[in-house]
């Protein structure tokens, strides 16, 4: 009997007597799944495993091979290809030795195996590696294998579970025996043809749906082995196997082929070159004519997603030696029959539109296509071995096979050994894809069963007994795919569907919701959001009611789902509507939904097929509100609170969703006047909580929250709530303000740092204290002395970046001790922690544990279980019991468990069976545990994916458990609260820890909190503490403890207290690492101090997951192959391999002075910051801990740590202003831009080739240098530089403000102002553009004005008094008029830079000698009121700019002196 070795990869669990291996967390992790055989393989033994389970979230699949490495001594790598020192691995269809490829095309592609397939590996007596797939020997894969080897299997990618079947020599008769397929028995060789062959895949042919797959399989195989098909489709006879055909007899591709075709693999493989640039010229033909009844079969090896259309196959009478190959074979008008899509084309014309039900355009990599000409002249096509019927009754006797690698098809290979079992499995896969749950359900539905209604959209179809809905022609149409349930939903009944199939052609995806319309009488619309009554739909990440959006940014974006994901909807008893994505509640989406609503699914855009998930597989509803709430959702469950927003509010605010949602209109142009209040006064101890749903990055500052004693009816709403000078208390940033004056700074939270999904709550206690809650956590007393006996209303100011909020289900009365005042550790900053005594472990513990060091250390001495330990005393409210991992043993798998139990430790020895071996079995009293990433209660799972997996902890990691005063249990990892793990925790509980698996020793690092002194208690509202104002910010102190480690690259020299690193020689060996590890939500920044032009490339930075203390650094960071994530140029690298391109700006272009930063968000994602601008999540799910790594490579020679400093801020642009002279969100003019330009950030001026090219063209215009400002003020607006600076695409300027577009794709050369003009005079003028010509721009600059008089070159015709006739008759950028001259301008270069208004000239670049096209335009300041706005008079009437409407895109002025030239703009193409 074959068994697996007990030592495995980190994420593998063994079961079934060590015969079955399963990879844990398959949806989050794709590797760490290595298993080996329990013993070395004997001579000639085949170690066989069965692929039990796959999932489609990843690429790649099972890898298998042999290794000479002893598993008992092996340090397991993340994947099998990482094995070194004697390992031979088959991966896909390649063979690798010690990670290096030694054979590219071998055997069957393992990535294409399905569930139930068997794979074996063998070392023959001659020392060769052989792969066996479903009992067939694939031949020698490698030679020179040593005699003592173990089988190795990697549960990689799609493969999540395997079972070891046998380890024995192969049978002497290697002919494959018939096997069961989907419950049916294959007909043995020589069996007569089947009595009945199914003519279609529908269940109406007399076969039950549970037997359809087996019947089809039996019929096909019988046809192969019997006389139904007079063509040799089966395996060759034994004699044929011993005598393979000669090379002259084998069917190959002809050497003469299409211009883009490359042949390989002995002319058996054809591949189209440049598949992303070209879609045709990929015709290949066979090297000889096809014989009668000879199968010509190919396998699709590679597809791309860029083009429409795909492979075409057929026959032709043309000889390839004399044929002039066309771009596509359907262009031939003689002697050619081709299958294209699902139709047949004869001589380029369609003769059969619907030849078969399978379209070639929908086939995937690994699928087979074949054809044969029967002796009767009939032409048949085959898809994965399934005969599609007669395509042409009369085919010429001499024809060549032809394949057109068109569109998506890139690479194919001729298949000679036609594998029955493989093709039958593919046929069954097709059947399952069209009916995913075939064979599981009875053909007749149960009474009342929830199915799809047969009345559906005109492009939709209902199959699988009403369980599955699909759009059969999803690549042709994107809508008309509406389907509804066959009956109304019951209250609390979850309607959930799984997405089975998607297409990449369209935008948008599945939509789901409910409707009051009965599907039997409804005339279904093209898309459900078109209905204007009785309909609620979740579309994208918003919610629509009767076609109108009621929630923006509601939950997970449905447009990002993939095949295999699930979506669901439920109407609860209270009339609320909730949606689910992959089983996760997205929160309340709507209220007051009537009963008896039908579920509705819209198979829109990419969504092509969906199946109703069985009720048994459906998720249970949360038992209570605490379990349903999650920080990332607006409100996981509607509470009974009647708190809403008041109908009176600021002028820019809008109240929607029944008073539960507030948003600020025109959030890109308005930053204030959006104050909202609660609809009634707050009660004592009542929490008013909102969730931030939408933010913009345009403004500074963000949401402000607080309370006021002013009734909404009596309040004249100001611009911001901090303008009120009476009866108002607000939190702004970290400052507590009373009546507009700062009461205290450095409160326990910063509202300006919160993002979308964060929750903010306010609560007034009975004693008049004001508390704030962030994500459910009390931040302590903000102030005291709120007026007693007066009504207190909650106030939210949607200011600056904050755009939309909603009241959550957490609002309402809170049953905890905060109904009276008390102070938490976050109330005020204290210079030192409260004194206390150290926690201890209880003397009662597991039999393998020793308690040492006066009860502060626990060590497991033997085995991997019996390691349960308890805290010595009960957990007090809000008290954290925390331990640090001191020792691990990698011999064991699994990790420790932590939680709380109501079992007193001193009662444990008196249990009937004593203390159990595992804490998970501790069930005599209620026990809550976190195991891996799951939360359990007495062994029953409460939550999944609660926290980062405890199996990732390392030596030095800290684990803590805390029981809060609201009776919730919290787990802390490295000091970070993971949130509520369970609720309803009794007061008398003990901390419990199970030293299980590889964790063998821990020590206590926490203390029990004593009574706080009076020094920590907050002042009242009426008194202010000067000491508090002068208290130093802890973050600033900690920033100075950050420094580079002494272990670094050999060319590095550290200085300034190890905060500056300099590379002193060469261009590499410049790696430095930061100490300590990078904490979450903490931004680390460095500044580039020095660059050298001698080298190319520049700084790279990222993180590593391994401790750097003993790491031997390679020459470059890209050479680190384990637990390394790196930002390099504009790419993201993982272990040296590029996993993402086009991320952020090109780091090689960053000049000296650039500040680069790294930040880990709360979800473990890594962000790159450039000069303080967040570039978004670059890497997700980083391990704990991780260390910042920098590589001073190439040009970068010196960097310095600037964490805690303001990046790039040498001076404050508002320095010298009084606090009241500028707004907090003073961005109306885009950072107070004026005509007198301040020097721009020189970020993109260095090493920009486009700026250099535009500069060379400007030099060819021979314009005087005196017209321009110095070169350091020149600005490039190419995509790379624009992205590097983080500029907005549109800005506002002038009085009143008007939008104008930045000159994207141009280079700006600022002009000098006339010294007689004042800079401030034009501060409130508008910005516009005018197209010019290369020949006329000099005269415009000489005059300094667009309209100098009748002699202006911009006039339509020369004036009557103008004697000159050498000027052009008309300029393209001036309206032709008879009396006055109108200059044509525009706020966007999409119009002003068009060919009609801005002619293009050609020039030869003096540097590259290439010919380019160039345009010239002018940026001008335009006096408000001096011009008219209208539609375009030139160019097409289509929408030219997405931001600026066509009705306002053309500005006409005729006033002299109304324009001032600002910049010369150049664009080169």
PDB file of N, CA, C and O in Angstrom, residues 1044 1048-1056 1058-1066 1068-1072 1087 1089-1091 1099 1190-1201:
ATOM      1  N   UNK A1044      19.285  51.168   9.091  1.00  0.00           N
ATOM      2  CA  UNK A1044      19.692  50.037   8.280  1.00  0.00           C
ATOM      3  C   UNK A1044      20.482  49.049   9.128  1.00  0.00           C
ATOM      4  O   UNK A1044      21.217  49.430  10.056  1.00  0.00           O
ATOM      5  N   UNK A1048      24.723  43.821   5.223  1.00  0.00           N
ATOM      6  CA  UNK A1048      24.341  44.461   3.960  1.00  0.00           C
ATOM      7  C   UNK A1048      25.294  44.009   2.872  1.00  0.00           C
ATOM      8  O   UNK A1048      26.228  43.220   3.099  1.00  0.00           O
ATOM      9  N   UNK A1049      25.041  44.495   1.645  1.00  0.00           N
ATOM     10  CA  UNK A1049      25.917  44.184   0.526  1.00  0.00           C
ATOM     11  C   UNK A1049      27.334  44.677   0.749  1.00  0.00           C
ATOM     12  O   UNK A1049      27.566  45.660   1.462  1.00  0.00           O
ATOM     13  N   UNK A1050      28.306  44.027   0.102  1.00  0.00           N
ATOM     14  CA  UNK A1050      29.711  44.312   0.400  1.00  0.00           C
ATOM     15  C   UNK A1050      30.162  45.683  -0.078  1.00  0.00           C
ATOM     16  O   UNK A1050      31.197  46.186   0.372  1.00  0.00           O
ATOM     17  N   UNK A1051      29.405  46.311  -0.996  1.00  0.00           N
ATOM     18  CA  UNK A1051      29.795  47.637  -1.491  1.00  0.00           C
ATOM     19  C   UNK A1051      29.084  48.771  -0.766  1.00  0.00           C
ATOM     20  O   UNK A1051      29.122  49.916  -1.224  1.00  0.00           O
ATOM     21  N   UNK A1052      28.421  48.487   0.356  1.00  0.00           N
ATOM     22  CA  UNK A1052      27.643  49.485   1.082  1.00  0.00           C
ATOM     23  C   UNK A1052      28.442  50.040   2.254  1.00  0.00           C
ATOM     24  O   UNK A1052      29.114  49.299   2.986  1.00  0.00           O
ATOM     25  N   UNK A1053      28.344  51.356   2.441  1.00  0.00           N
ATOM     26  CA  UNK A1053      28.916  52.048   3.596  1.00  0.00           C
ATOM     27  C   UNK A1053      27.784  52.801   4.273  1.00  0.00           C
ATOM     28  O   UNK A1053      27.083  53.597   3.644  1.00  0.00           O
ATOM     29  N   UNK A1054      27.583  52.564   5.595  1.00  0.00           N
ATOM     30  CA  UNK A1054      26.526  53.212   6.361  1.00  0.00           C
ATOM     31  C   UNK A1054      27.085  54.397   7.132  1.00  0.00           C
ATOM     32  O   UNK A1054      28.234  54.378   7.592  1.00  0.00           O
ATOM     33  N   UNK A1055      26.241  55.435   7.284  1.00  0.00           N
ATOM     34  CA  UNK A1055      26.640  56.633   8.023  1.00  0.00           C
ATOM     35  C   UNK A1055      25.390  57.238   8.654  1.00  0.00           C
ATOM     36  O   UNK A1055      24.283  56.715   8.507  1.00  0.00           O
ATOM     37  N   UNK A1056      25.568  58.369   9.365  1.00  0.00           N
ATOM     38  CA  UNK A1056      24.481  59.074  10.027  1.00  0.00           C
ATOM     39  C   UNK A1056      23.662  58.131  10.917  1.00  0.00           C
ATOM     40  O   UNK A1056      22.454  58.049  10.801  1.00  0.00           O
ATOM     41  N   UNK A1058      23.576  54.935  10.856  1.00  0.00           N
ATOM     42  CA  UNK A1058      23.038  53.870   9.991  1.00  0.00           C
ATOM     43  C   UNK A1058      21.726  54.271   9.330  1.00  0.00           C
ATOM     44  O   UNK A1058      20.926  53.413   8.953  1.00  0.00           O
ATOM     45  N   UNK A1059      21.490  55.577   9.144  1.00  0.00           N
ATOM     46  CA  UNK A1059      20.283  56.040   8.445  1.00  0.00           C
ATOM     47  C   UNK A1059      20.580  56.468   7.014  1.00  0.00           C
ATOM     48  O   UNK A1059      19.670  56.823   6.279  1.00  0.00           O
ATOM     49  N   UNK A1060      21.840  56.461   6.600  1.00  0.00           N
ATOM     50  CA  UNK A1060      22.246  56.762   5.227  1.00  0.00           C
ATOM     51  C   UNK A1060      23.092  55.616   4.709  1.00  0.00           C
ATOM     52  O   UNK A1060      24.008  55.145   5.400  1.00  0.00           O
ATOM     53  N   UNK A1061      22.777  55.142   3.508  1.00  0.00           N
ATOM     54  CA  UNK A1061      23.530  54.052   2.878  1.00  0.00           C
ATOM     55  C   UNK A1061      24.121  54.570   1.574  1.00  0.00           C
ATOM     56  O   UNK A1061      23.430  55.200   0.771  1.00  0.00           O
ATOM     57  N   UNK A1062      25.416  54.280   1.361  1.00  0.00           N
ATOM     58  CA  UNK A1062      26.128  54.727   0.170  1.00  0.00           C
ATOM     59  C   UNK A1062      26.818  53.535  -0.478  1.00  0.00           C
ATOM     60  O   UNK A1062      27.464  52.740   0.225  1.00  0.00           O
ATOM     61  N   UNK A1063      26.639  53.399  -1.794  1.00  0.00           N
ATOM     62  CA  UNK A1063      27.392  52.376  -2.527  1.00  0.00           C
ATOM     63  C   UNK A1063      28.716  52.997  -2.961  1.00  0.00           C
ATOM     64  O   UNK A1063      28.733  53.990  -3.687  1.00  0.00           O
ATOM     65  N   UNK A1064      29.819  52.398  -2.535  1.00  0.00           N
ATOM     66  CA  UNK A1064      31.119  53.041  -2.702  1.00  0.00           C
ATOM     67  C   UNK A1064      31.861  52.546  -3.932  1.00  0.00           C
ATOM     68  O   UNK A1064      32.870  53.161  -4.322  1.00  0.00           O
ATOM     69  N   UNK A1065      31.420  51.464  -4.582  1.00  0.00           N
ATOM     70  CA  UNK A1065      32.115  50.993  -5.777  1.00  0.00           C
ATOM     71  C   UNK A1065      31.168  50.138  -6.606  1.00  0.00           C
ATOM     72  O   UNK A1065      30.117  49.697  -6.123  1.00  0.00           O
ATOM     73  N   UNK A1066      31.571  49.925  -7.883  1.00  0.00           N
ATOM     74  CA  UNK A1066      30.863  49.077  -8.822  1.00  0.00           C
ATOM     75  C   UNK A1066      29.417  49.561  -8.984  1.00  0.00           C
ATOM     76  O   UNK A1066      29.078  50.699  -8.658  1.00  0.00           O
ATOM     77  N   UNK A1068      26.708  47.096  -8.386  1.00  0.00           N
ATOM     78  CA  UNK A1068      25.819  46.171  -7.683  1.00  0.00           C
ATOM     79  C   UNK A1068      26.363  45.924  -6.283  1.00  0.00           C
ATOM     80  O   UNK A1068      27.101  46.748  -5.758  1.00  0.00           O
ATOM     81  N   UNK A1069      25.970  44.814  -5.685  1.00  0.00           N
ATOM     82  CA  UNK A1069      26.340  44.495  -4.303  1.00  0.00           C
ATOM     83  C   UNK A1069      25.949  45.645  -3.375  1.00  0.00           C
ATOM     84  O   UNK A1069      26.687  46.021  -2.483  1.00  0.00           O
ATOM     85  N   UNK A1070      24.728  46.188  -3.595  1.00  0.00           N
ATOM     86  CA  UNK A1070      24.308  47.347  -2.823  1.00  0.00           C
ATOM     87  C   UNK A1070      23.017  47.135  -2.063  1.00  0.00           C
ATOM     88  O   UNK A1070      22.217  48.066  -1.937  1.00  0.00           O
ATOM     89  N   UNK A1071      22.778  45.929  -1.549  1.00  0.00           N
ATOM     90  CA  UNK A1071      21.539  45.630  -0.834  1.00  0.00           C
ATOM     91  C   UNK A1071      21.654  46.066   0.622  1.00  0.00           C
ATOM     92  O   UNK A1071      22.645  45.788   1.291  1.00  0.00           O
ATOM     93  N   UNK A1072      20.623  46.764   1.109  1.00  0.00           N
ATOM     94  CA  UNK A1072      20.509  47.102   2.528  1.00  0.00           C
ATOM     95  C   UNK A1072      19.108  46.710   2.990  1.00  0.00           C
ATOM     96  O   UNK A1072      18.161  46.694   2.215  1.00  0.00           O
ATOM     97  N   UNK A1087      14.917  58.736   0.807  1.00  0.00           N
ATOM     98  CA  UNK A1087      15.144  59.766  -0.197  1.00  0.00           C
ATOM     99  C   UNK A1087      16.373  59.397  -1.020  1.00  0.00           C
ATOM    100  O   UNK A1087      17.401  58.961  -0.464  1.00  0.00           O
ATOM    101  N   UNK A1089      19.515  60.360  -2.587  1.00  0.00           N
ATOM    102  CA  UNK A1089      20.440  61.491  -2.376  1.00  0.00           C
ATOM    103  C   UNK A1089      21.387  61.698  -3.537  1.00  0.00           C
ATOM    104  O   UNK A1089      21.753  62.833  -3.846  1.00  0.00           O
ATOM    105  N   UNK A1090      21.812  60.617  -4.169  1.00  0.00           N
ATOM    106  CA  UNK A1090      22.870  60.759  -5.165  1.00  0.00           C
ATOM    107  C   UNK A1090      22.690  59.739  -6.277  1.00  0.00           C
ATOM    108  O   UNK A1090      22.442  58.556  -6.023  1.00  0.00           O
ATOM    109  N   UNK A1091      22.804  60.213  -7.527  1.00  0.00           N
ATOM    110  CA  UNK A1091      22.732  59.364  -8.709  1.00  0.00           C
ATOM    111  C   UNK A1091      23.991  59.547  -9.538  1.00  0.00           C
ATOM    112  O   UNK A1091      24.585  60.630  -9.558  1.00  0.00           O
ATOM    113  N   UNK A1099      17.414  52.394  -8.426  1.00  0.00           N
ATOM    114  CA  UNK A1099      17.017  51.795  -7.153  1.00  0.00           C
ATOM    115  C   UNK A1099      15.850  50.822  -7.316  1.00  0.00           C
ATOM    116  O   UNK A1099      14.925  51.059  -8.076  1.00  0.00           O
ATOM    117  N   UNK A1190      16.264  47.422   0.217  1.00  0.00           N
ATOM    118  CA  UNK A1190      16.577  48.334  -0.864  1.00  0.00           C
ATOM    119  C   UNK A1190      17.821  47.839  -1.589  1.00  0.00           C
ATOM    120  O   UNK A1190      18.746  47.308  -0.962  1.00  0.00           O
ATOM    121  N   UNK A1191      17.825  48.009  -2.889  1.00  0.00           N
ATOM    122  CA  UNK A1191      18.976  47.625  -3.710  1.00  0.00           C
ATOM    123  C   UNK A1191      19.492  48.873  -4.409  1.00  0.00           C
ATOM    124  O   UNK A1191      18.868  49.396  -5.340  1.00  0.00           O
ATOM    125  N   UNK A1192      20.627  49.410  -3.937  1.00  0.00           N
ATOM    126  CA  UNK A1192      21.262  50.583  -4.541  1.00  0.00           C
ATOM    127  C   UNK A1192      22.012  50.111  -5.787  1.00  0.00           C
ATOM    128  O   UNK A1192      23.207  49.816  -5.757  1.00  0.00           O
ATOM    129  N   UNK A1193      21.276  50.037  -6.874  1.00  0.00           N
ATOM    130  CA  UNK A1193      21.786  49.428  -8.094  1.00  0.00           C
ATOM    131  C   UNK A1193      21.984  50.503  -9.158  1.00  0.00           C
ATOM    132  O   UNK A1193      21.234  51.492  -9.233  1.00  0.00           O
ATOM    133  N   UNK A1194      22.980  50.312 -10.016  1.00  0.00           N
ATOM    134  CA  UNK A1194      23.157  51.170 -11.177  1.00  0.00           C
ATOM    135  C   UNK A1194      23.365  52.621 -10.810  1.00  0.00           C
ATOM    136  O   UNK A1194      24.319  52.983 -10.105  1.00  0.00           O
ATOM    137  N   UNK A1195      22.478  53.497 -11.267  1.00  0.00           N
ATOM    138  CA  UNK A1195      22.635  54.932 -11.058  1.00  0.00           C
ATOM    139  C   UNK A1195      22.536  55.326  -9.589  1.00  0.00           C
ATOM    140  O   UNK A1195      23.170  56.282  -9.155  1.00  0.00           O
ATOM    141  N   UNK A1196      21.742  54.620  -8.809  1.00  0.00           N
ATOM    142  CA  UNK A1196      21.509  55.015  -7.417  1.00  0.00           C
ATOM    143  C   UNK A1196      22.718  54.677  -6.558  1.00  0.00           C
ATOM    144  O   UNK A1196      23.082  53.501  -6.412  1.00  0.00           O
ATOM    145  N   UNK A1197      23.328  55.710  -5.966  1.00  0.00           N
ATOM    146  CA  UNK A1197      24.533  55.510  -5.165  1.00  0.00           C
ATOM    147  C   UNK A1197      24.332  55.834  -3.693  1.00  0.00           C
ATOM    148  O   UNK A1197      25.127  55.406  -2.868  1.00  0.00           O
ATOM    149  N   UNK A1198      23.288  56.599  -3.344  1.00  0.00           N
ATOM    150  CA  UNK A1198      23.106  56.939  -1.935  1.00  0.00           C
ATOM    151  C   UNK A1198      21.640  57.212  -1.643  1.00  0.00           C
ATOM    152  O   UNK A1198      20.948  57.873  -2.428  1.00  0.00           O
ATOM    153  N   UNK A1199      21.151  56.677  -0.521  1.00  0.00           N
ATOM    154  CA  UNK A1199      19.801  56.943  -0.036  1.00  0.00           C
ATOM    155  C   UNK A1199      19.875  57.228   1.451  1.00  0.00           C
ATOM    156  O   UNK A1199      20.821  56.815   2.139  1.00  0.00           O
ATOM    157  N   UNK A1200      18.847  57.935   1.944  1.00  0.00           N
ATOM    158  CA  UNK A1200      18.750  58.234   3.373  1.00  0.00           C
ATOM    159  C   UNK A1200      17.329  57.975   3.836  1.00  0.00           C
ATOM    160  O   UNK A1200      16.362  58.234   3.104  1.00  0.00           O
ATOM    161  N   UNK A1201      17.193  57.503   5.063  1.00  0.00           N
ATOM    162  CA  UNK A1201      15.881  57.289   5.665  1.00  0.00           C
ATOM    163  C   UNK A1201      15.291  58.638   6.040  1.00  0.00           C
ATOM    164  O   UNK A1201      15.947  59.451   6.708  1.00  0.00           O
TER     165      UNK A1201
END
